[in-house]
Tab-separated table of C-alpha atoms in Angstrom:
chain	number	residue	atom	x	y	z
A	30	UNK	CA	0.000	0.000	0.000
A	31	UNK	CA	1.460	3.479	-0.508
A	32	UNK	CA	1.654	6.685	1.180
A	33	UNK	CA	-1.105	7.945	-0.308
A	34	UNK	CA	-3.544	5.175	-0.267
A	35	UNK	CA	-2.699	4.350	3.345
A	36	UNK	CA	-3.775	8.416	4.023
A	37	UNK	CA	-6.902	7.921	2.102
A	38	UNK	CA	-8.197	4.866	4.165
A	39	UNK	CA	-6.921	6.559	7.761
A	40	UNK	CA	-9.472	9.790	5.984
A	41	UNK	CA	-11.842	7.595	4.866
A	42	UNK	CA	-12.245	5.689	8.376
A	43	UNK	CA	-11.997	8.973	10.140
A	44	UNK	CA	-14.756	10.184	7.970
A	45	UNK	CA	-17.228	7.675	8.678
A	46	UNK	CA	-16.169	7.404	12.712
A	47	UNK	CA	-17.441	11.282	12.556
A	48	UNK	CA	-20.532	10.376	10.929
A	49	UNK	CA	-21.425	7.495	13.117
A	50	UNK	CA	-20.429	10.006	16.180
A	51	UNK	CA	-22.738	12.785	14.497
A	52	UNK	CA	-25.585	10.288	13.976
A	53	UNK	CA	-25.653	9.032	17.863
A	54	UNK	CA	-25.291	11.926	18.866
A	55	UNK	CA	-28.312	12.826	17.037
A	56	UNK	CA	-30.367	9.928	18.274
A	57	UNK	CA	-29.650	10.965	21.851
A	58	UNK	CA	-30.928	14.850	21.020
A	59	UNK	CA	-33.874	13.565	19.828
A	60	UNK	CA	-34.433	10.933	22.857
A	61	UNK	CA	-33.439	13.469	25.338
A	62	UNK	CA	-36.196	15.923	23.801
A	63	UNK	CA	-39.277	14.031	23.333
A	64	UNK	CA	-37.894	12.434	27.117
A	65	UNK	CA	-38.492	16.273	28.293
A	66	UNK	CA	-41.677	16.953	26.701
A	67	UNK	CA	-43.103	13.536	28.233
A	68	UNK	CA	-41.895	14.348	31.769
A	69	UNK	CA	-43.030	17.529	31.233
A	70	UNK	CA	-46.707	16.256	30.047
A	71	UNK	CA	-46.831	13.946	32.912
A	72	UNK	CA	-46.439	16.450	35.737
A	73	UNK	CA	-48.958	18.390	34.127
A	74	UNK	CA	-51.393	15.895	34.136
A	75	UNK	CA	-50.905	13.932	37.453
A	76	UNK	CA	-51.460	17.568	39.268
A	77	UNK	CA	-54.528	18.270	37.272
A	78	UNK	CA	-55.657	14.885	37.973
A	79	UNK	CA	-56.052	16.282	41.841
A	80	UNK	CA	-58.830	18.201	40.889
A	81	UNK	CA	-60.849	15.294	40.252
A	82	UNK	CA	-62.070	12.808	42.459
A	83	UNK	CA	-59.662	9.960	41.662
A	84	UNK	CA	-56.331	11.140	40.873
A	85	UNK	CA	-54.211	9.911	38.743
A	86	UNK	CA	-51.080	8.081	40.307
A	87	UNK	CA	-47.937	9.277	38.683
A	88	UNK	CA	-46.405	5.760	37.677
A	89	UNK	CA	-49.759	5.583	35.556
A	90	UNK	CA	-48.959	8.856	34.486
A	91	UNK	CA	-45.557	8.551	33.275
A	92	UNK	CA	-46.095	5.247	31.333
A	93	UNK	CA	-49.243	7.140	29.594
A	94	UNK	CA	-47.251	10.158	28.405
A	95	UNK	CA	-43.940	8.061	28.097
A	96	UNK	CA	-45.571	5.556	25.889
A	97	UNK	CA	-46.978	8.554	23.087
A	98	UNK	CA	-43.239	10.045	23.571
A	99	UNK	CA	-41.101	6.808	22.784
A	100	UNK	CA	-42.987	6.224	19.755
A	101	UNK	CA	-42.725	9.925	18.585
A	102	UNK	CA	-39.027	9.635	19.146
A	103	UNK	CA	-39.147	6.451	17.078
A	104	UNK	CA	-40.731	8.076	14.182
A	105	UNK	CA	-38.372	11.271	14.644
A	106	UNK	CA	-36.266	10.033	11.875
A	107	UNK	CA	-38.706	8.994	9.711
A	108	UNK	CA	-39.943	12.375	9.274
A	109	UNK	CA	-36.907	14.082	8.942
A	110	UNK	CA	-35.710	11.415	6.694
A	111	UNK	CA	-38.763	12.236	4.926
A	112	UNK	CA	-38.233	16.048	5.071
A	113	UNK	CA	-34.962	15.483	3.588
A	114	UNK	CA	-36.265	13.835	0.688
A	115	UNK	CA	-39.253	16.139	0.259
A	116	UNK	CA	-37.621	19.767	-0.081
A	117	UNK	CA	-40.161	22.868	-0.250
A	118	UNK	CA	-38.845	24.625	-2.887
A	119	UNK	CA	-40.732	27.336	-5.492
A	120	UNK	CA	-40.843	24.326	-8.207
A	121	UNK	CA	-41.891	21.482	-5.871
A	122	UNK	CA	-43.698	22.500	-2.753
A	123	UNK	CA	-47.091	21.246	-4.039
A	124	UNK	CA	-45.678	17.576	-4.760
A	125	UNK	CA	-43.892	17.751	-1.750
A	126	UNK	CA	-46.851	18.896	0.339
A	127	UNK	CA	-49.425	16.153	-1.407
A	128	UNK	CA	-47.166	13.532	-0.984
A	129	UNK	CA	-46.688	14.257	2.783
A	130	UNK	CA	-49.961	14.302	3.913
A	131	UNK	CA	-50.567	10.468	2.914
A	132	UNK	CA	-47.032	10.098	4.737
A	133	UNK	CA	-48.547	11.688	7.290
A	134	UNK	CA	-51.883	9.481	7.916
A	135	UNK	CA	-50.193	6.575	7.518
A	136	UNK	CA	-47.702	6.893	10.481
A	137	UNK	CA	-50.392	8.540	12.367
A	138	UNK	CA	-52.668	5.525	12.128
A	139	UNK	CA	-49.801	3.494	12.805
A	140	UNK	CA	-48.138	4.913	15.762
A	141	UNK	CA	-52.036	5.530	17.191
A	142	UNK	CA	-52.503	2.085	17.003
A	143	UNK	CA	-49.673	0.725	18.389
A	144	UNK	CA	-50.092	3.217	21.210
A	145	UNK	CA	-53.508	1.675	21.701
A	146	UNK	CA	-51.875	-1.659	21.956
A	147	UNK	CA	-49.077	-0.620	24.710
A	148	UNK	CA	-52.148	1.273	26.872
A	149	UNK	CA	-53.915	-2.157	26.897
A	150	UNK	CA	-51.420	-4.242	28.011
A	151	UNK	CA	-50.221	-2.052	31.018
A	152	UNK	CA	-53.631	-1.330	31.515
A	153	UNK	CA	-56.592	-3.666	30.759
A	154	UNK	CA	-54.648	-6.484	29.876
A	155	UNK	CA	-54.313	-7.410	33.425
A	156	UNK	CA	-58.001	-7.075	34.014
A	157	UNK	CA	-58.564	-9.607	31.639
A	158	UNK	CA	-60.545	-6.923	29.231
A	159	UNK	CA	-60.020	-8.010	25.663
A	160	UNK	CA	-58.479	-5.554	22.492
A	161	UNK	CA	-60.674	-5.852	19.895
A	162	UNK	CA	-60.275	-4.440	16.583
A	163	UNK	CA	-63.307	-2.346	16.758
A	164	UNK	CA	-62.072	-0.477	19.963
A	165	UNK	CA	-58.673	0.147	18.297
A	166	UNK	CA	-59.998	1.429	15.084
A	167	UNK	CA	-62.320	4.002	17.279
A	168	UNK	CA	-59.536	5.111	19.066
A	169	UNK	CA	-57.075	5.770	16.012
A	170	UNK	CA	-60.521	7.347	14.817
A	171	UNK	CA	-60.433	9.979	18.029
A	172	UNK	CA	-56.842	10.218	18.004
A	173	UNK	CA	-54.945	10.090	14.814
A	174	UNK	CA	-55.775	13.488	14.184
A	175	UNK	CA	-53.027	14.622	16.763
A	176	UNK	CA	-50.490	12.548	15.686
A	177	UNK	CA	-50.712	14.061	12.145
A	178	UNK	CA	-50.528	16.898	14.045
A	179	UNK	CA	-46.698	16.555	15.662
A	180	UNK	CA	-45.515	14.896	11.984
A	181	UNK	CA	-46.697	18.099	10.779
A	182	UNK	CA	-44.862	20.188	13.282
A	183	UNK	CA	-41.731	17.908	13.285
A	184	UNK	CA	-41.476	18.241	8.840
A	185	UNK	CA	-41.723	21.878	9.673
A	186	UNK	CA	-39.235	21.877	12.362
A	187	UNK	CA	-36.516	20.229	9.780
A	188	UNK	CA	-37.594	23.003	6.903
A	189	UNK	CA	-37.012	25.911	9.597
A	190	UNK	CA	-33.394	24.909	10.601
A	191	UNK	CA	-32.521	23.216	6.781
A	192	UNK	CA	-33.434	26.985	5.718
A	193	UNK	CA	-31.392	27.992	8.507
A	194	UNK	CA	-28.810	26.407	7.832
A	195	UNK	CA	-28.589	26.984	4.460
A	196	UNK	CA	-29.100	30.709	5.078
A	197	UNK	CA	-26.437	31.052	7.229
A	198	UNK	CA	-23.759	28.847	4.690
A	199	UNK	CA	-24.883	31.229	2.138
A	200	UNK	CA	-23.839	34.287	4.837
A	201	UNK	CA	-21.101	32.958	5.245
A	202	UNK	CA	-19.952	32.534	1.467
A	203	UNK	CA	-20.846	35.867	0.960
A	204	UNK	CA	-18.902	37.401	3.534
A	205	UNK	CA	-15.955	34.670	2.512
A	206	UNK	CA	-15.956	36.167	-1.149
A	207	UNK	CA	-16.417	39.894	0.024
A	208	UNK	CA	-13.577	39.379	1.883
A	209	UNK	CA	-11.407	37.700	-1.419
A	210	UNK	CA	-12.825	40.612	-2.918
A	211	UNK	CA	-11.254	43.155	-0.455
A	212	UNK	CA	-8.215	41.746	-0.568
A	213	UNK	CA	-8.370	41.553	-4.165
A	214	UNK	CA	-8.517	45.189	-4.390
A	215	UNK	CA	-6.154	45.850	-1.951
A	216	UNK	CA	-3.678	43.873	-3.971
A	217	UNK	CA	-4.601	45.928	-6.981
A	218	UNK	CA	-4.336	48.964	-5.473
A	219	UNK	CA	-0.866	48.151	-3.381
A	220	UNK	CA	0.350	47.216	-7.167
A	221	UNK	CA	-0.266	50.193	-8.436
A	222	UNK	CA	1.884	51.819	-6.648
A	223	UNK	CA	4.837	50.262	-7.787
A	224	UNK	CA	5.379	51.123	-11.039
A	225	UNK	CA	3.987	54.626	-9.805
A	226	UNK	CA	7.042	54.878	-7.314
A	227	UNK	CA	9.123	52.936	-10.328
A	228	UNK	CA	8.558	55.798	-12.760
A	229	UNK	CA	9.213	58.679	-10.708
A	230	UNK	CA	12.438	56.764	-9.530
A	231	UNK	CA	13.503	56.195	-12.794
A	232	UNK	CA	13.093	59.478	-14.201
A	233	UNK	CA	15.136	60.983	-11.205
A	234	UNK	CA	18.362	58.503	-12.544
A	235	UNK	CA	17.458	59.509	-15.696
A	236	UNK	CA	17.808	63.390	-15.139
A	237	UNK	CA	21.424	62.365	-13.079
A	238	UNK	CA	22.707	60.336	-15.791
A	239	UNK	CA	23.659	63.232	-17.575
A	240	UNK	CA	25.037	65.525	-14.308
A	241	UNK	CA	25.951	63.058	-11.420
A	242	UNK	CA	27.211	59.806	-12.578
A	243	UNK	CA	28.301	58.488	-8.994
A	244	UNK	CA	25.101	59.962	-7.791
A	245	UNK	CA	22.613	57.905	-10.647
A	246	UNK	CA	24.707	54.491	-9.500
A	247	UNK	CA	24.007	55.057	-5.832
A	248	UNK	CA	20.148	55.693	-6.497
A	249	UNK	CA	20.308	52.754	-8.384
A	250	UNK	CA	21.748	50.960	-5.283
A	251	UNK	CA	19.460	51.985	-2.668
A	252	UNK	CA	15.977	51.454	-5.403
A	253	UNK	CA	17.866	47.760	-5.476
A	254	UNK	CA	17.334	47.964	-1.307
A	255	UNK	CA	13.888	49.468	-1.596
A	256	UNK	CA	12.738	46.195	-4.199
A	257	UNK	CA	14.112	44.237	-1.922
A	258	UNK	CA	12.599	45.121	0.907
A	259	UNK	CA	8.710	45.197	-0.829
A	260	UNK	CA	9.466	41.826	-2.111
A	261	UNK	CA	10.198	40.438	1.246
A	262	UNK	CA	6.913	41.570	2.060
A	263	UNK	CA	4.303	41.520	-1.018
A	264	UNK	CA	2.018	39.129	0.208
A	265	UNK	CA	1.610	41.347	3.521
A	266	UNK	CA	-1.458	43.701	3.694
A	267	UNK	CA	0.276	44.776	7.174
A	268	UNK	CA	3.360	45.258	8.166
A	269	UNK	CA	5.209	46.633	11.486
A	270	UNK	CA	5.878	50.073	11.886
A	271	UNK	CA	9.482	48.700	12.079
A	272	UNK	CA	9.667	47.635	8.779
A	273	UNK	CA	7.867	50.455	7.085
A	274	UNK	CA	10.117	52.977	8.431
A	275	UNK	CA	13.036	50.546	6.939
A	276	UNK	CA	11.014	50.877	3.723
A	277	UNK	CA	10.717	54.896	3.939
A	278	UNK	CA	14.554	54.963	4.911
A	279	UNK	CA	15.461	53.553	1.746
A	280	UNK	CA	12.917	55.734	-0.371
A	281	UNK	CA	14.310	58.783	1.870
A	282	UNK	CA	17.578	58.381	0.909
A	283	UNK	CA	16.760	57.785	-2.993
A	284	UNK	CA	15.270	61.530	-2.303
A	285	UNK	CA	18.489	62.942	-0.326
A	286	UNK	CA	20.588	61.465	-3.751
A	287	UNK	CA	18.483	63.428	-5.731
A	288	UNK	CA	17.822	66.564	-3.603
A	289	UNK	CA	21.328	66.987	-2.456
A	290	UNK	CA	21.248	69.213	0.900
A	291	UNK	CA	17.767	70.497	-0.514
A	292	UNK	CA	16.089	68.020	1.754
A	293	UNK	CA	15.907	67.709	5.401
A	294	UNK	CA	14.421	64.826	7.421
A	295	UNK	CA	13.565	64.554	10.993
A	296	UNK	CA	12.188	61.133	12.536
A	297	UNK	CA	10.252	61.072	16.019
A	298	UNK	CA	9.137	57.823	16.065
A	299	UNK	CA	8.218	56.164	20.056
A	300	UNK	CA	9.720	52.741	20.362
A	301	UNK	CA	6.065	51.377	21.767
A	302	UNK	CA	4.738	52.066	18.283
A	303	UNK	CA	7.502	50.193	16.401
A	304	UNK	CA	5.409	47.338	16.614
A	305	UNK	CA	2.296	48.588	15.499
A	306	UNK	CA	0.623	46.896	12.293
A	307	UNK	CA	0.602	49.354	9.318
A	308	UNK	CA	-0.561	48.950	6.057
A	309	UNK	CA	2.440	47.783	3.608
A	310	UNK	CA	4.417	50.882	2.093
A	311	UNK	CA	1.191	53.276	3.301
A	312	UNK	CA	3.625	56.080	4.210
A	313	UNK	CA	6.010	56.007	0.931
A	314	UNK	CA	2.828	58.251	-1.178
A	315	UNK	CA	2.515	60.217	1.684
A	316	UNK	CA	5.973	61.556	2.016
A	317	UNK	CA	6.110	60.784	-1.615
A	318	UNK	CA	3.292	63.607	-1.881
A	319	UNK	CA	5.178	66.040	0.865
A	320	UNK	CA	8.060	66.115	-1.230
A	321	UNK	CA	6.946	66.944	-4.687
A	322	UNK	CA	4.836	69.293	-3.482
A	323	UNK	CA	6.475	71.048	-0.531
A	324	UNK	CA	9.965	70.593	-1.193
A	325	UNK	CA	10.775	70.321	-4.791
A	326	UNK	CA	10.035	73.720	-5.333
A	327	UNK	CA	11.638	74.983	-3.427
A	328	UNK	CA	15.124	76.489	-4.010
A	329	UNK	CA	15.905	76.522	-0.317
A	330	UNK	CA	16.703	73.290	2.213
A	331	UNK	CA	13.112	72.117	2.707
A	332	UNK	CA	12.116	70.311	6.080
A	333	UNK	CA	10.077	67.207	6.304
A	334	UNK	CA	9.023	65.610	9.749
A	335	UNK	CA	7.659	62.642	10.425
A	336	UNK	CA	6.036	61.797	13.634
A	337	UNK	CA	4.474	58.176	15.429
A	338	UNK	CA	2.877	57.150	18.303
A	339	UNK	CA	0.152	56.143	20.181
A	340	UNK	CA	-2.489	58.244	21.024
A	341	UNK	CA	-5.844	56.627	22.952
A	342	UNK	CA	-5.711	53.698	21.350
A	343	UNK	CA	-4.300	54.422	17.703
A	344	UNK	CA	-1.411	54.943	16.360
A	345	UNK	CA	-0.990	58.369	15.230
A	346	UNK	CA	1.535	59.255	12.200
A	347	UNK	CA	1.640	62.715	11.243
A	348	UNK	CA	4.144	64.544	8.198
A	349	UNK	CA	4.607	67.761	7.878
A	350	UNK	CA	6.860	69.754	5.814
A	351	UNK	CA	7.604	73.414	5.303
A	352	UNK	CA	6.354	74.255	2.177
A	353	UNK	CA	3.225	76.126	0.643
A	354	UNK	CA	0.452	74.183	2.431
A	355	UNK	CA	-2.810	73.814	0.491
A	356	UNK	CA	-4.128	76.773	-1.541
A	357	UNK	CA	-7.065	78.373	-0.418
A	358	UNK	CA	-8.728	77.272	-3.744
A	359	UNK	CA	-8.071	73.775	-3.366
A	360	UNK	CA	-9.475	71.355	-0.363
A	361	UNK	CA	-8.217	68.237	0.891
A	362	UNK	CA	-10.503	65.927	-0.562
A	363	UNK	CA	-9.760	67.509	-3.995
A	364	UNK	CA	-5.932	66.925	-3.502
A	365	UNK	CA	-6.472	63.325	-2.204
A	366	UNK	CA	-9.009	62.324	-5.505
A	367	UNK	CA	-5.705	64.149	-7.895
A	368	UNK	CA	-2.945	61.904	-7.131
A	369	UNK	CA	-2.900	58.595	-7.141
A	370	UNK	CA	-0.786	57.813	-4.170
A	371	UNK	CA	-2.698	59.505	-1.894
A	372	UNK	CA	-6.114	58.667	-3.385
A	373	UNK	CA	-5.028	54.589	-2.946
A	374	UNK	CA	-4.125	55.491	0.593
A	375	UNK	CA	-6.959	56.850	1.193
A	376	UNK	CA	-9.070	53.787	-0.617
A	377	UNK	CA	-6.741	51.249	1.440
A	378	UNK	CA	-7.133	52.528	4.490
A	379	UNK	CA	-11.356	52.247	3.961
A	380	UNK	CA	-10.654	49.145	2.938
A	381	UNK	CA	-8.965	47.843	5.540
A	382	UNK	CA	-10.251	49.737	8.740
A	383	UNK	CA	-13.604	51.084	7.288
A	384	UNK	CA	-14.586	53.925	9.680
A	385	UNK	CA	-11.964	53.241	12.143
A	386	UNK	CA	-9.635	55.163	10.826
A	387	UNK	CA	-8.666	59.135	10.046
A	388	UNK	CA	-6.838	60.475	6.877
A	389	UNK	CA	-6.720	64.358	6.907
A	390	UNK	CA	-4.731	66.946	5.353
A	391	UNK	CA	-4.351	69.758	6.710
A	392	UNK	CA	-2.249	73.483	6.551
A	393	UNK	CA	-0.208	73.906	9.313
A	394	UNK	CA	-0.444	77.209	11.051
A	395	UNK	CA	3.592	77.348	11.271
A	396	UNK	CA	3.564	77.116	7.280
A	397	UNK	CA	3.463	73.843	5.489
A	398	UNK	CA	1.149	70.462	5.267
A	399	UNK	CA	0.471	68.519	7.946
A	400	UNK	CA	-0.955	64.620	6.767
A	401	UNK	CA	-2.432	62.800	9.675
A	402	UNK	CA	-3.018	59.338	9.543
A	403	UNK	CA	-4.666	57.684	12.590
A	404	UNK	CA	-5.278	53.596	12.813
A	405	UNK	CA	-6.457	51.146	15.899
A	406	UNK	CA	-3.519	50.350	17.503
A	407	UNK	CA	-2.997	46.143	17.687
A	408	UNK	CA	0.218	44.542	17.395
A	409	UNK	CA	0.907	41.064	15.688
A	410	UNK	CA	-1.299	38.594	17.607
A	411	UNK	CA	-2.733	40.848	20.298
A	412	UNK	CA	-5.747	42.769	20.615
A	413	UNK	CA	-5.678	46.867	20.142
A	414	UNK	CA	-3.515	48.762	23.366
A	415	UNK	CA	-5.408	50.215	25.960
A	416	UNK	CA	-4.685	54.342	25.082
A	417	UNK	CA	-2.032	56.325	26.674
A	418	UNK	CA	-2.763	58.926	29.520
A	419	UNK	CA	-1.431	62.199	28.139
């Protein structure tokens, strides 16, 4: 036998030992509940026998109610079996309802007479009083009625939970694919960005080639780093703080190659929120965005400062640099829909924290931009921090 047909029979044989274990333990649900509803039927009528002038004694009525619950419990499976075969759909409820109500009769008369059998032996048997045919049939006359009545009740017991069941696997396909969907997107959109960051990178060695030879090679170096770094990482919608900053380090310097002494960074980052989970190269379109637009034109050193931490219970990064801030024509929203870097941000950050989550851009009264981005705070593994006291 090989490896693989030895696996398949230990599968197979674990297979069936779960569906023998799920059918007992079936069988002993449906015991244990028709065991309640007789227990409960015979305290119910043993006390209202006590308002007569004989009262019932309660071994008499246990074995009456017992009797009509043991052979419901028997015929349990029947119906469901029945129920199972029998679906109410749009296309077949009419068949299915005709052909249980001759089901239904049938088991009724049945279980009525045999019912009628077990009361005479415990009771007039003894007595010597004889079953005769004609007192059976009267009673299954008087009596059947009910017992169609529970078959009824128990078929639409097993179409309530099989549509319950059935509605919730449906939920929960639907919230499996929206959730392949998400990430779908979010794969998309964290794609984009690459060749995005790829151009702009490229056309910065391009413009060297011809000025800074040593400087083009050394860009080329440190974009080698940067690939290397989002490669490690692809299949990551999060990553740590940690890491990202690693990421922005290498983009950073890529920027100080090309910007000369034009560009000046300052990092206040709190060790707690090192290891934070952030969304995978979120902050490279961000400062991406800071530079082109507040320090590039400038012809003076331009200042960009990035800030982390925690903040009651998120993790706040802000950037800021020094340059022209928004124009009073122009809002935030408007700036965020132009580019694509930040207008992906903005989409993965819905994406993946919904309303949970703050994206705003701001002027900064001291001159400049200020982008705030605000996420829970959770680590790898654990649940969000409990926020900081400041």
């Amino acid at each position: 036998m090989t490896d693989n047909s030895f696996a398949d029979s230990l599968e197979s044989k674990g297979s069936a030992i779960k569906f023998r274990r799920r059918r007992w333990l079936r069988l002993a649900l449906i015991w244990g509940i028709w065991t309640f509803i007789g227990i409960v039927f015979t305290l119910q009528g043993y006390f209202t026998s006590y308002r007569s002038e004989r009262p019932v004694p309660f071994t008499e009525a246990l074995y009456m109610q017992m009797v009509w619950a043991y052979l419901f419990a028997l015929a349990t499976p029947l119906v469901l079996w029945a129920a199972s075969r029998l679906p109410i759909e749009r296309s077949s409820w009419i068949r299915s309802a005709l052909l249980h109500l001759p089901l239904s009769i049938v088991l009724a008369v049945l279980l009525t007479a045999l019912g009628r059998v077990l009361i005479w032996l415990r009771f007039a048997y003894p007595a010597g009083k004889p079953l005769t045919l004609e007192s059976i049939t009267r009673f299954v006359i008087g009596n059947f009625s009910e017992a169609m009545g529970i078959y009824l009740m128990i078929a639409l017991a097993s179409y309530a939970y099989s549509f319950y069941s059935r509605y919730r696997e449906g939920r929960l396909r639907t919230l499996q694919l929206e959730a392949q969907l998400s990430h779908a997107q979010l794969q998309a959109l964290k794609m984009q960005l690459h060749p995005h960051f790829l151009f702009n990178t490229l056309h910065s060695i391009s413009a060297l080639l011809n000025k800074d030879v040593e400087a083009a090679r050394k860009m080329i170096t440190r974009l080698g780093d940067f690939l290397r770094l989002t490669l490690e990482n692809s299949g990551s919608q999060e990553v740590t703080l940690q890491q990202e900053m690693e990421f922005l380090s290498c983009y950073l310097e890529i920027e100080r190659i090309r910007f000369q002494n034009r560009l000046v960074t300052h990092m206040d980052v709190s060790p707690q929120s090192l290891l934070a989970k952030v969304p995978n190269l979120i902050l490279q379109p961000i400062v991406e965005n800071a530079i082109r637009h507040g320090i590039a034109p400038r012809s003076t050193p331009g200042l960009l400062e990035i800030e982390a931490k925690q903040h009651n219970g998120t993790l706040r990064i802000q950037v800021r640099d020094n340059g022209p801030g928004l124009p009073k024509h122009r809002t935030s929203q408007n700036l965020i829909k132009k580019g694509l870097g930040l207008a992906n941000t903005e989409t993965r950050l819905e994406r993946l924290y919904g309303a949970e989550h703050l994206f705003d851009l701001a002027n900064n009264p001291a001159g400049g931009l200020i982008v705030t981005l605000e996420i829970p705070f959770h680590t790898d593994g654990t649940a969000p921090s409990q926020p900081e006291i400041e």
